[in-house]
mmCIF file of C-alpha atoms in Angstrom:
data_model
loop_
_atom_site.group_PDB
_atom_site.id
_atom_site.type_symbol
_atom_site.label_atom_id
_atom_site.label_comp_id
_atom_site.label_asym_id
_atom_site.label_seq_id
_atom_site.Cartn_x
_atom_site.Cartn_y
_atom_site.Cartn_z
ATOM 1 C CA UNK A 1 0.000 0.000 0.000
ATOM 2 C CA UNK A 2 1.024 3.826 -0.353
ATOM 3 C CA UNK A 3 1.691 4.139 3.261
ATOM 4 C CA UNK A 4 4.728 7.222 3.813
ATOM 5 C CA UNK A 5 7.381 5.300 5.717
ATOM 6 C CA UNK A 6 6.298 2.551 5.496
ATOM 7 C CA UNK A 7 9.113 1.256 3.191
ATOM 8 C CA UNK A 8 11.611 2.262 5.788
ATOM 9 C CA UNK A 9 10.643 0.602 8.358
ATOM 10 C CA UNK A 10 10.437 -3.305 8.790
ATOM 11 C CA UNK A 11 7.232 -4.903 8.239
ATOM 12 C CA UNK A 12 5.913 -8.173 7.878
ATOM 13 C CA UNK A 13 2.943 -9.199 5.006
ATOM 14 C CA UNK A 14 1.546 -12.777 5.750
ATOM 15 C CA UNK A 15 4.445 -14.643 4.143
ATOM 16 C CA UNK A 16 6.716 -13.288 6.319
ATOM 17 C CA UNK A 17 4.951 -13.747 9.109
ATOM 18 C CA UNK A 18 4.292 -17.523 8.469
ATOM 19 C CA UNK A 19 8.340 -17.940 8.337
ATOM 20 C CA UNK A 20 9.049 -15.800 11.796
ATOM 21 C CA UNK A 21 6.639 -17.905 13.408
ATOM 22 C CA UNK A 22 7.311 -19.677 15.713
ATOM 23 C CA UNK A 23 10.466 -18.633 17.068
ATOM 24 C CA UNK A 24 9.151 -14.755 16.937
ATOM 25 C CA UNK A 25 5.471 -14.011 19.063
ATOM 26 C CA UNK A 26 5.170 -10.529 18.654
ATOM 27 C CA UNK A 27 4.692 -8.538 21.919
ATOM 28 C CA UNK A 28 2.364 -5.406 20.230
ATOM 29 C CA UNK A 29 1.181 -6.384 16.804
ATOM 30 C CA UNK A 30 -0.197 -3.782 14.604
ATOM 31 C CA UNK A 31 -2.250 -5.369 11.811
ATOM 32 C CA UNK A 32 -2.814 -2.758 9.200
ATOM 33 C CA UNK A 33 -5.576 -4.101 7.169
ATOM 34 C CA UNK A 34 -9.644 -5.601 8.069
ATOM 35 C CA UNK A 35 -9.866 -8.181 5.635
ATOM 36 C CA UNK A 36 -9.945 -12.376 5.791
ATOM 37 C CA UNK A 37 -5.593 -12.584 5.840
ATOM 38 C CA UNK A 38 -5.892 -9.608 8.732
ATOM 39 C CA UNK A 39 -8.258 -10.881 11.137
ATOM 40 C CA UNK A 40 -7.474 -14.411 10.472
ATOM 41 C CA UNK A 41 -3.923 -13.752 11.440
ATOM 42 C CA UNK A 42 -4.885 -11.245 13.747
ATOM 43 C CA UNK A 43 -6.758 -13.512 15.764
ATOM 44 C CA UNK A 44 -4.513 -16.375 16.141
ATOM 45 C CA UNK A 45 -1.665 -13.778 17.234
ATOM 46 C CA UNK A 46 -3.954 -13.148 19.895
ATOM 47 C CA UNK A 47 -5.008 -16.278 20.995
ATOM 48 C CA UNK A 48 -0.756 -16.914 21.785
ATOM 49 C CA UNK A 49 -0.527 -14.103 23.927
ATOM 50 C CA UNK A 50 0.550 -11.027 21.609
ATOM 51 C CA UNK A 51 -1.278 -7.970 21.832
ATOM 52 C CA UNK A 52 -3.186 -6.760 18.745
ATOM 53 C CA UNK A 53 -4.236 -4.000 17.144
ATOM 54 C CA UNK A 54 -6.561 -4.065 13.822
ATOM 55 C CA UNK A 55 -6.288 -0.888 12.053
ATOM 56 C CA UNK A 56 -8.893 -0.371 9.210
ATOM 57 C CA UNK A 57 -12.012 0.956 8.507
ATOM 58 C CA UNK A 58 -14.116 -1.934 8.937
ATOM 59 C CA UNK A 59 -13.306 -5.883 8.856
ATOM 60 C CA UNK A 60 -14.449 -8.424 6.145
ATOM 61 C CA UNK A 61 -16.003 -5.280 3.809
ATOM 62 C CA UNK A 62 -16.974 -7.272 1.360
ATOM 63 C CA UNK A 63 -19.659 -9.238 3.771
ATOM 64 C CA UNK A 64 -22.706 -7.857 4.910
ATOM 65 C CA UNK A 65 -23.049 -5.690 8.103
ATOM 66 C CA UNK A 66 -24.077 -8.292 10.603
ATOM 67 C CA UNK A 67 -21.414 -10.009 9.474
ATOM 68 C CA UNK A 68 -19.397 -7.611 10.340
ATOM 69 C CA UNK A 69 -20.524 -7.124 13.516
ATOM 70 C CA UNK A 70 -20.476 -10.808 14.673
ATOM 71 C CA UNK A 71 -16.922 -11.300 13.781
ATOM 72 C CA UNK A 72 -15.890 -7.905 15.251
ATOM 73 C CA UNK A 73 -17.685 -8.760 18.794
ATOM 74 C CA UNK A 74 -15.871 -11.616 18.912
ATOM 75 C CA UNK A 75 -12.380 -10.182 18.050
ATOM 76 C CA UNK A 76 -12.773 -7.538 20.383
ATOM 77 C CA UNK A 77 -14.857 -9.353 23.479
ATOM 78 C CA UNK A 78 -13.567 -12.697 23.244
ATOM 79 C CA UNK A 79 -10.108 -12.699 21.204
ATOM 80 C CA UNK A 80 -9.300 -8.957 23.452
ATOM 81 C CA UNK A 81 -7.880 -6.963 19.971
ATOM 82 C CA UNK A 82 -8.335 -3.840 19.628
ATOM 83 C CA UNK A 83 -9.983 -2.417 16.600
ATOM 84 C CA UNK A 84 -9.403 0.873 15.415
ATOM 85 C CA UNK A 85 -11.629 2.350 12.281
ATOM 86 C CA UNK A 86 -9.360 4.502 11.241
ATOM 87 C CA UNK A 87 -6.336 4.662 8.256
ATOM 88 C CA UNK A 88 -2.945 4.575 8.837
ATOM 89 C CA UNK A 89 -1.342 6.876 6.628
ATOM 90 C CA UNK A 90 2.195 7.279 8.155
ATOM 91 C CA UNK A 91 4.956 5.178 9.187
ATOM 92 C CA UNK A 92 8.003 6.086 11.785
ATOM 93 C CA UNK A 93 10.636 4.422 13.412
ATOM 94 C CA UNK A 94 11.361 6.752 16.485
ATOM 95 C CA UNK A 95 13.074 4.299 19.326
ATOM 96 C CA UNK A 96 14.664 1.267 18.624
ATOM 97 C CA UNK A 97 12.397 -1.621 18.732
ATOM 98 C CA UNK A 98 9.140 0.061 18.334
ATOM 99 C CA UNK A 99 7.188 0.986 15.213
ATOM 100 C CA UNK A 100 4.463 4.066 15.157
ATOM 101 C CA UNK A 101 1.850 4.468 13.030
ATOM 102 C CA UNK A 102 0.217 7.735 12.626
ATOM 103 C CA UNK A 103 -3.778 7.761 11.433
ATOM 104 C CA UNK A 104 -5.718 9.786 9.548
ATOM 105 C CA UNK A 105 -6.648 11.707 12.554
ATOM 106 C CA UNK A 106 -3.105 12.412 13.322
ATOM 107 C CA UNK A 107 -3.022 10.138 16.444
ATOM 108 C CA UNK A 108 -0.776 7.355 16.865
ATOM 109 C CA UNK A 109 0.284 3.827 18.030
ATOM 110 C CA UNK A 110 2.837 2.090 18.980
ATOM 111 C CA UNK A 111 3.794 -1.685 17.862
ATOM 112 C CA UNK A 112 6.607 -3.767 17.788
ATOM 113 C CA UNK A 113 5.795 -5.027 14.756
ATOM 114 C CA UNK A 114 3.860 -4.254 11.972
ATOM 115 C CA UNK A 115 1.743 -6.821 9.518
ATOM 116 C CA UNK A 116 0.641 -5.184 6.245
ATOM 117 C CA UNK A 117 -2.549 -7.304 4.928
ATOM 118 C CA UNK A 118 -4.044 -4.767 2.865
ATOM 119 C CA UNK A 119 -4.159 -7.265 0.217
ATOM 120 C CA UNK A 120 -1.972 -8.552 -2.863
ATOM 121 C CA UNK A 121 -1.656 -7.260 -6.381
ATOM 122 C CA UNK A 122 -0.112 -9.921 -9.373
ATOM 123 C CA UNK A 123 3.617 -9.399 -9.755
ATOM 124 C CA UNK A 124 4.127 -9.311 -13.491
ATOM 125 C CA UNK A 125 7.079 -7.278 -14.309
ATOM 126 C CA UNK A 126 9.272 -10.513 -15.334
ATOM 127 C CA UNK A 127 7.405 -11.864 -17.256
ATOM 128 C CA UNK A 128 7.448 -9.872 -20.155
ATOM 129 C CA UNK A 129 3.866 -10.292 -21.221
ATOM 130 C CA UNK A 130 4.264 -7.190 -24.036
ATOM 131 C CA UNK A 131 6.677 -9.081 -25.846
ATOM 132 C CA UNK A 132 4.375 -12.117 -25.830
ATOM 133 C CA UNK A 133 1.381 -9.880 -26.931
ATOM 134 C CA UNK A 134 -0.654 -11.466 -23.731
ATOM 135 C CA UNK A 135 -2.886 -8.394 -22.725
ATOM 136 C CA UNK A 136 -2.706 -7.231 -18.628
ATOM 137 C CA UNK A 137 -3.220 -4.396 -16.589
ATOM 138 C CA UNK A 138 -2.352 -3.522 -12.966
ATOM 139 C CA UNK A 139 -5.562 -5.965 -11.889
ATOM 140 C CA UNK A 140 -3.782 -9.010 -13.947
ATOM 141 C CA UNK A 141 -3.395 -10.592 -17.124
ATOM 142 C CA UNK A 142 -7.038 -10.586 -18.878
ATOM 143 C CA UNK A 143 -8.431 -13.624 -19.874
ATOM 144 C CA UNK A 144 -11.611 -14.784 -21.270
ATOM 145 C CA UNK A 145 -14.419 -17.158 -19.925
ATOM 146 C CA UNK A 146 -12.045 -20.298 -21.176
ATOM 147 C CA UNK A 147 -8.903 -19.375 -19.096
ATOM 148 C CA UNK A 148 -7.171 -17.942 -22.602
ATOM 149 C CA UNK A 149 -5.183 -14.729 -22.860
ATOM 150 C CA UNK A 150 -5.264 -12.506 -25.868
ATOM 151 C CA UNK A 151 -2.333 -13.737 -27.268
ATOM 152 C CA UNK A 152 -3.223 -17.568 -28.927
ATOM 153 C CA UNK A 153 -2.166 -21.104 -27.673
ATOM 154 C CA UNK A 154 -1.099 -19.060 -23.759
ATOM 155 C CA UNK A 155 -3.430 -19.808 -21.241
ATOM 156 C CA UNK A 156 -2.811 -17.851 -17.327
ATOM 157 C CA UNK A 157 -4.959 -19.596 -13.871
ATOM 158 C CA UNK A 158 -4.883 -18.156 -10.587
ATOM 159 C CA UNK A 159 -4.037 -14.735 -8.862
ATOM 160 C CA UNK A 160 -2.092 -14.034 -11.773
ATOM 161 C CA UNK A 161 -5.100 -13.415 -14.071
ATOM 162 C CA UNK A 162 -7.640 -10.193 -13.485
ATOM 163 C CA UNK A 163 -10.466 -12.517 -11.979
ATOM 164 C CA UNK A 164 -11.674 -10.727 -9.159
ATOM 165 C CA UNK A 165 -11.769 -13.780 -6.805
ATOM 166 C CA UNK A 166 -8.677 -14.940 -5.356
ATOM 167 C CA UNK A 167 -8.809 -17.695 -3.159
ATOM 168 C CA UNK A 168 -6.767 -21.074 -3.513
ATOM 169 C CA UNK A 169 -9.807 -23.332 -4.302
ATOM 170 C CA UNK A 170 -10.950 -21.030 -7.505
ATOM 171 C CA UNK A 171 -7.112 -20.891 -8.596
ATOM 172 C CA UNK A 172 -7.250 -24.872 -8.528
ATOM 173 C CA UNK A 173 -10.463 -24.711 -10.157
ATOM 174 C CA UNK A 174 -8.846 -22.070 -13.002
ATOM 175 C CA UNK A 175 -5.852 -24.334 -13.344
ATOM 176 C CA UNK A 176 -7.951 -27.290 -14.028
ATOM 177 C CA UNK A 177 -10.259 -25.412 -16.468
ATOM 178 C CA UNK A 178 -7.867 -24.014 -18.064
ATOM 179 C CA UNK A 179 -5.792 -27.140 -19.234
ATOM 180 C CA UNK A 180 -9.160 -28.883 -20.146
ATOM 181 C CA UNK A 181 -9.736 -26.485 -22.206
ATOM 182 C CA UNK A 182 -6.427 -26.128 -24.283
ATOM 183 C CA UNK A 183 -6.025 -29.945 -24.758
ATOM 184 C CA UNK A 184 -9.578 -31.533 -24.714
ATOM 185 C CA UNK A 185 -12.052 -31.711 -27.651
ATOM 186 C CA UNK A 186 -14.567 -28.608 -27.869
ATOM 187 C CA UNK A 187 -17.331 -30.479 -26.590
ATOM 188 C CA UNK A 188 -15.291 -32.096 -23.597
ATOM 189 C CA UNK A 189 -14.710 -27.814 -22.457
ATOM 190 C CA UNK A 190 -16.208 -25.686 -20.033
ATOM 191 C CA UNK A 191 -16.459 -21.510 -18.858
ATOM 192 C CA UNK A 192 -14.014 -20.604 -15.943
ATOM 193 C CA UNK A 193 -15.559 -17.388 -15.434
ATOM 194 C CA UNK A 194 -17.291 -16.423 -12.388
ATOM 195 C CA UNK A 195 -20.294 -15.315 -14.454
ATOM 196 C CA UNK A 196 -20.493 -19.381 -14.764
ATOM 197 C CA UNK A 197 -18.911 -20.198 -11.870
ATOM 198 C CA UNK A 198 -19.887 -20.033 -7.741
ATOM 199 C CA UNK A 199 -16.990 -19.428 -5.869
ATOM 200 C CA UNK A 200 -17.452 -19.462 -2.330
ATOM 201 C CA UNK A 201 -15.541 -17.747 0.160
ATOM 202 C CA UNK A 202 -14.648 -18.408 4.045
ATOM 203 C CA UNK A 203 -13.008 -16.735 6.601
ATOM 204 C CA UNK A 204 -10.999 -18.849 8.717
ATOM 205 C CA UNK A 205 -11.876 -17.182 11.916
ATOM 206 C CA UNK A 206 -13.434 -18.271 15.424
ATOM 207 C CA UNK A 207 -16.398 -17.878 14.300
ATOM 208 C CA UNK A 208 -16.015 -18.594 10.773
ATOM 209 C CA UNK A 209 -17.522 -16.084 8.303
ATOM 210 C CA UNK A 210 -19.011 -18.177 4.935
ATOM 211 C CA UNK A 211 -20.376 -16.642 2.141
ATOM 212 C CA UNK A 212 -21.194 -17.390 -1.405
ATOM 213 C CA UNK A 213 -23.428 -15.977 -4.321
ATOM 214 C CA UNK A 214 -25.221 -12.789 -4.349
ATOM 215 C CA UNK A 215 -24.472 -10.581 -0.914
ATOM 216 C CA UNK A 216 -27.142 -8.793 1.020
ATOM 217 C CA UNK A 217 -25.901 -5.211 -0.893
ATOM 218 C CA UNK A 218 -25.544 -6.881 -4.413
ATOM 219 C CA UNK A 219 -29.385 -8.555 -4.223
ATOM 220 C CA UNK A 220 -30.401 -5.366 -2.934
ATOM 221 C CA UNK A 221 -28.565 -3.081 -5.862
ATOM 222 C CA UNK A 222 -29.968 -6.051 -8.740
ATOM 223 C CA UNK A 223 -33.449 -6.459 -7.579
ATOM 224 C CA UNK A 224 -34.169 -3.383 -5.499
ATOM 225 C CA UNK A 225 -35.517 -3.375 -1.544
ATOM 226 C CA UNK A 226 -36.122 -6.179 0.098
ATOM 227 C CA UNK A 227 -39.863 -8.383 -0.060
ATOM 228 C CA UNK A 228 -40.448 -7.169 -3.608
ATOM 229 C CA UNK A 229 -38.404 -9.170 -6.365
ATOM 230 C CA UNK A 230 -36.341 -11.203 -3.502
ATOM 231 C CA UNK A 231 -36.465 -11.895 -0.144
ATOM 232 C CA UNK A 232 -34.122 -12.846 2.981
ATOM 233 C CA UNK A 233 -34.320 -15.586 5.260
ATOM 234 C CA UNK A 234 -32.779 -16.093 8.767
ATOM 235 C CA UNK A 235 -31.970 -18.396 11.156
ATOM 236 C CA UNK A 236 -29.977 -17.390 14.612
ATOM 237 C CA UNK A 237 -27.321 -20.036 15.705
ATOM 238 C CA UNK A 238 -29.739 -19.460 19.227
ATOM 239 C CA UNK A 239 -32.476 -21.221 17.510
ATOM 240 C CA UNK A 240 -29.794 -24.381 16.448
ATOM 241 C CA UNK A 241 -29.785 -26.764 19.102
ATOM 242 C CA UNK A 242 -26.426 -28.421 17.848
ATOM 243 C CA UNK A 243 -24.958 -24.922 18.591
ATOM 244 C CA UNK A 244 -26.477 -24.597 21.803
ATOM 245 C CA UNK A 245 -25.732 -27.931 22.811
ATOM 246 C CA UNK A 246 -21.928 -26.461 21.707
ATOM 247 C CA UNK A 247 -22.570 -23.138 23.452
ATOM 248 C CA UNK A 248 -21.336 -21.928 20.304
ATOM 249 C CA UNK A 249 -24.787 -20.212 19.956
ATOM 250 C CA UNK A 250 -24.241 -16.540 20.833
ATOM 251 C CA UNK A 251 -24.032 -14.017 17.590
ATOM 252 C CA UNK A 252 -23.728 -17.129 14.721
ATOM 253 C CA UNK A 253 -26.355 -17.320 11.992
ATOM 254 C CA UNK A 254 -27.448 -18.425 8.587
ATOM 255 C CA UNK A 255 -28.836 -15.426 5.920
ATOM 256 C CA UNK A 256 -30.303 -17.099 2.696
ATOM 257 C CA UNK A 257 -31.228 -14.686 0.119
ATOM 258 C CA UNK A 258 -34.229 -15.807 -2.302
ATOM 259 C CA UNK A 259 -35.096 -14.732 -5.374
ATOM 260 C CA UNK A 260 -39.134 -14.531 -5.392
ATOM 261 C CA UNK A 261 -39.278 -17.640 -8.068
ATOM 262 C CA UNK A 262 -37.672 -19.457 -5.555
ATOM 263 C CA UNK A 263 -34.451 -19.400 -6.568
ATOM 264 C CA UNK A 264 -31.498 -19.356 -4.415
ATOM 265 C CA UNK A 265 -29.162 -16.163 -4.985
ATOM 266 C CA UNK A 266 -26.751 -16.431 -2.245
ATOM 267 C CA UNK A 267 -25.780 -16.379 1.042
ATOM 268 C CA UNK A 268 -23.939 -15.770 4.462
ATOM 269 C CA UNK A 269 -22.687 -17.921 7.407
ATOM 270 C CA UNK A 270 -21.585 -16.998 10.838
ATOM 271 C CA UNK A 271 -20.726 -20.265 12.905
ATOM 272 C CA UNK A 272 -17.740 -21.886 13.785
ATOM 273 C CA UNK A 273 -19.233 -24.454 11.275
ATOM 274 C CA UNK A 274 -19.383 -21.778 8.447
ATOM 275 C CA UNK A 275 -17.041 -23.603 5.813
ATOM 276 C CA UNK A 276 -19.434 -27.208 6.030
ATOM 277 C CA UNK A 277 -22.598 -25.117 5.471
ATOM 278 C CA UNK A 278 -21.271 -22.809 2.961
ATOM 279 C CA UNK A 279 -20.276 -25.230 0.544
ATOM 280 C CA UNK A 280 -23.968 -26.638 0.737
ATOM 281 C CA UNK A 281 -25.102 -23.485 0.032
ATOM 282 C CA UNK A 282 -22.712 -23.528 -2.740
ATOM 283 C CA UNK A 283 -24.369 -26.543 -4.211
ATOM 284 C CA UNK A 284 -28.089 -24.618 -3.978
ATOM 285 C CA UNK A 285 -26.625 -21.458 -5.623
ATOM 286 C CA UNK A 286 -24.764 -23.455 -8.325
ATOM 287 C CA UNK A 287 -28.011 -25.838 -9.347
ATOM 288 C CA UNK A 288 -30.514 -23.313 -9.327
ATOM 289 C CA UNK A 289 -32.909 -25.832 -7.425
ATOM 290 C CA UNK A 290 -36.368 -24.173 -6.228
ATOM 291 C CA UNK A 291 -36.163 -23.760 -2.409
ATOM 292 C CA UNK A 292 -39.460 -26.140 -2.710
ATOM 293 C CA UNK A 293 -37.077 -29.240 -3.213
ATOM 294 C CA UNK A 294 -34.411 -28.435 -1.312
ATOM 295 C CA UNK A 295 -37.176 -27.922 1.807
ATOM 296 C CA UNK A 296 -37.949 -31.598 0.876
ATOM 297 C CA UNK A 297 -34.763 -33.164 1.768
ATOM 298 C CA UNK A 298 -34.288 -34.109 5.144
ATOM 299 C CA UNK A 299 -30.996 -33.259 7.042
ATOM 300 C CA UNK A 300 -29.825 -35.488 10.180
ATOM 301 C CA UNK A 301 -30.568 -34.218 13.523
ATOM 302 C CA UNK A 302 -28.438 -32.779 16.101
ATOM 303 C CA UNK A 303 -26.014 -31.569 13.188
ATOM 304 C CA UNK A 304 -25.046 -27.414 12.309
ATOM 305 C CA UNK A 305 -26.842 -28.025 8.167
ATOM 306 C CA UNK A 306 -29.765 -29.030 10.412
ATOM 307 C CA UNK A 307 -30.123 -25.013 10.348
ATOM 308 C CA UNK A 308 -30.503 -24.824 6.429
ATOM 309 C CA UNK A 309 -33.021 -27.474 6.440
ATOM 310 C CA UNK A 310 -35.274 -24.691 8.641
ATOM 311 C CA UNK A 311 -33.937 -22.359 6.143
ATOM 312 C CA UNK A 312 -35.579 -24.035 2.934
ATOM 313 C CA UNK A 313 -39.323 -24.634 4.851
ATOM 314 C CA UNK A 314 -39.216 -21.027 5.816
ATOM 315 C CA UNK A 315 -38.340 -20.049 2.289
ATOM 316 C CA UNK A 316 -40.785 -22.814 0.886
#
């Protein structure tokens, strides 16, 4: 990021920090950055004894608010970080030791280290894609539905390319795609694009944060306000007797969003179960299936999908 400073200073991103660890625990770790690398790391720093900061103007932006707000109550009330809603927009090294980072507000803190997880951009300067004629920008090297790049016979998978997801299970995905496609038979092909595509997302956190699909904002911004053209529906972790049985109840919860034909457009997880459900979810987005059927099939009993299964008779 275009911090001032911050190049002369030490800081860690998350590779480094995976290498220190675990002969280094920092004491006062300033986490610069809200999003899934951020808190996850964040989080586990804190759960080894180092005191953390979060530094950003909200955490996981691209989820919806109460969302937000779970995760964030339990970073703050259970994990004990402290969040600060702010920028940083200055660097300085002014004792030995100790790194200070100066907000948009012109207040400061003071860290011994410093984790940058504002997020990654494709590192493309060696590869010399002009000479190759293989089209790119600063968000990656483009490609097309099929995994191909503008120039013919070079394919490009992964973070590398200008897909907006970028998560290790859709770069897998990409890489796979991407070879079918350049040595199989036309009819043996398929799109790698996420207009064809559900990729679902999790955040690795205590509680997990699952989503996948159409958001909350993005149903709201395609179909307009909420009970016309779509609808949401809710279930509280409170209501899930595996999760009280857990007492793992307290702030978790399932948001379905339905399209009023019964479709499923997407949705949003908040249990420490979040990954299992999600990609169930995943499957409902990625069929199309009317909520009708998926209310009729039955889901075993004490279990966290149990909670989807009240989902699809509310929606029914």
């Amino acid at each position: 990021p275009k911090i001032k400073g911050l190049s002369m200073v030490p800081y860690w991103t998350y590779r480094d920090f995976l290498e220190a660890l675990p002969s280094e625990v920092p004491a006062r770790l300033i986490v610069i950055g809200g999003g899934p690398v951020g808190v996850e790391l964040a989080q586990a720093m804190a759960q080894v004894g180092s005191n953390v900061t979060i530094v950003a103007p909200t955490v996981l932006p691209r989820e919806c608010p109460e969302a937000q707000q779970a995760l964030l109550g339990a970073l703050v009330n259970v994990s004990g970080i402290k969040f600060v809603p702010s920028r940083v927009v200055e660097v300085l090294r002014l004792i030995p030791g100790e790194v200070t980072v100066v907000l948009e507000d012109n207040s400061r803190l003071t860290g011994s280290h410093i984790l940058v997880a504002t997020g990654r951009a494709p590192n493309l300067k060696s590869l010399e894609l002009k000479k190759a004629g293989v089209a790119h920008s600063s968000a990656g090297i483009v490609v097309d539905t099929k995994g191909r790049t503008s120039a013919k016979g070079i394919s490009a998978a992964g973070d590398v390319t200008n897909l907006p997801d970028r998560y290790s299970h859709f770069a897998g995905w990409q890489g796979f795609g991407a070879v079918k496609n350049a040595l199989l038979p036309w009819f043996l092909r398929g799109l790698l694009g996420p207009d064809r595509t559900v990729v679902p997302r999790v955040t690795f956190t205590r509680p997990e944060v699952g989503a996948v699909g159409m958001s909350k904002q993005e149903a709201q911004r395609r179909y307009g306000r909420e009970g016309r053209r779509w609808f949401l529906v809710q279930v509280s972790n409170e209501n899930l007797d595996r999760a009280v049985a857990d007492g793992e109840a307290a702030g978790g919860f399932i948001q379905v969003y339905v399209h009023k034909s019964g479709r499923v457009l997407g949705g949003t997880v908040v249990s420490n179960r979040a990954g299992e459900i999600t990609s169930l979810l995943a499957v409902a987005v990625h069929t199309r299936v009317h909520v009708k059927q998926l209310a009729t099939a039955l889901h075993p009993y004490p279990t966290y999908t149990f909670a989807l299964y009240k989902v699809w008779v509310d929606a029914a």
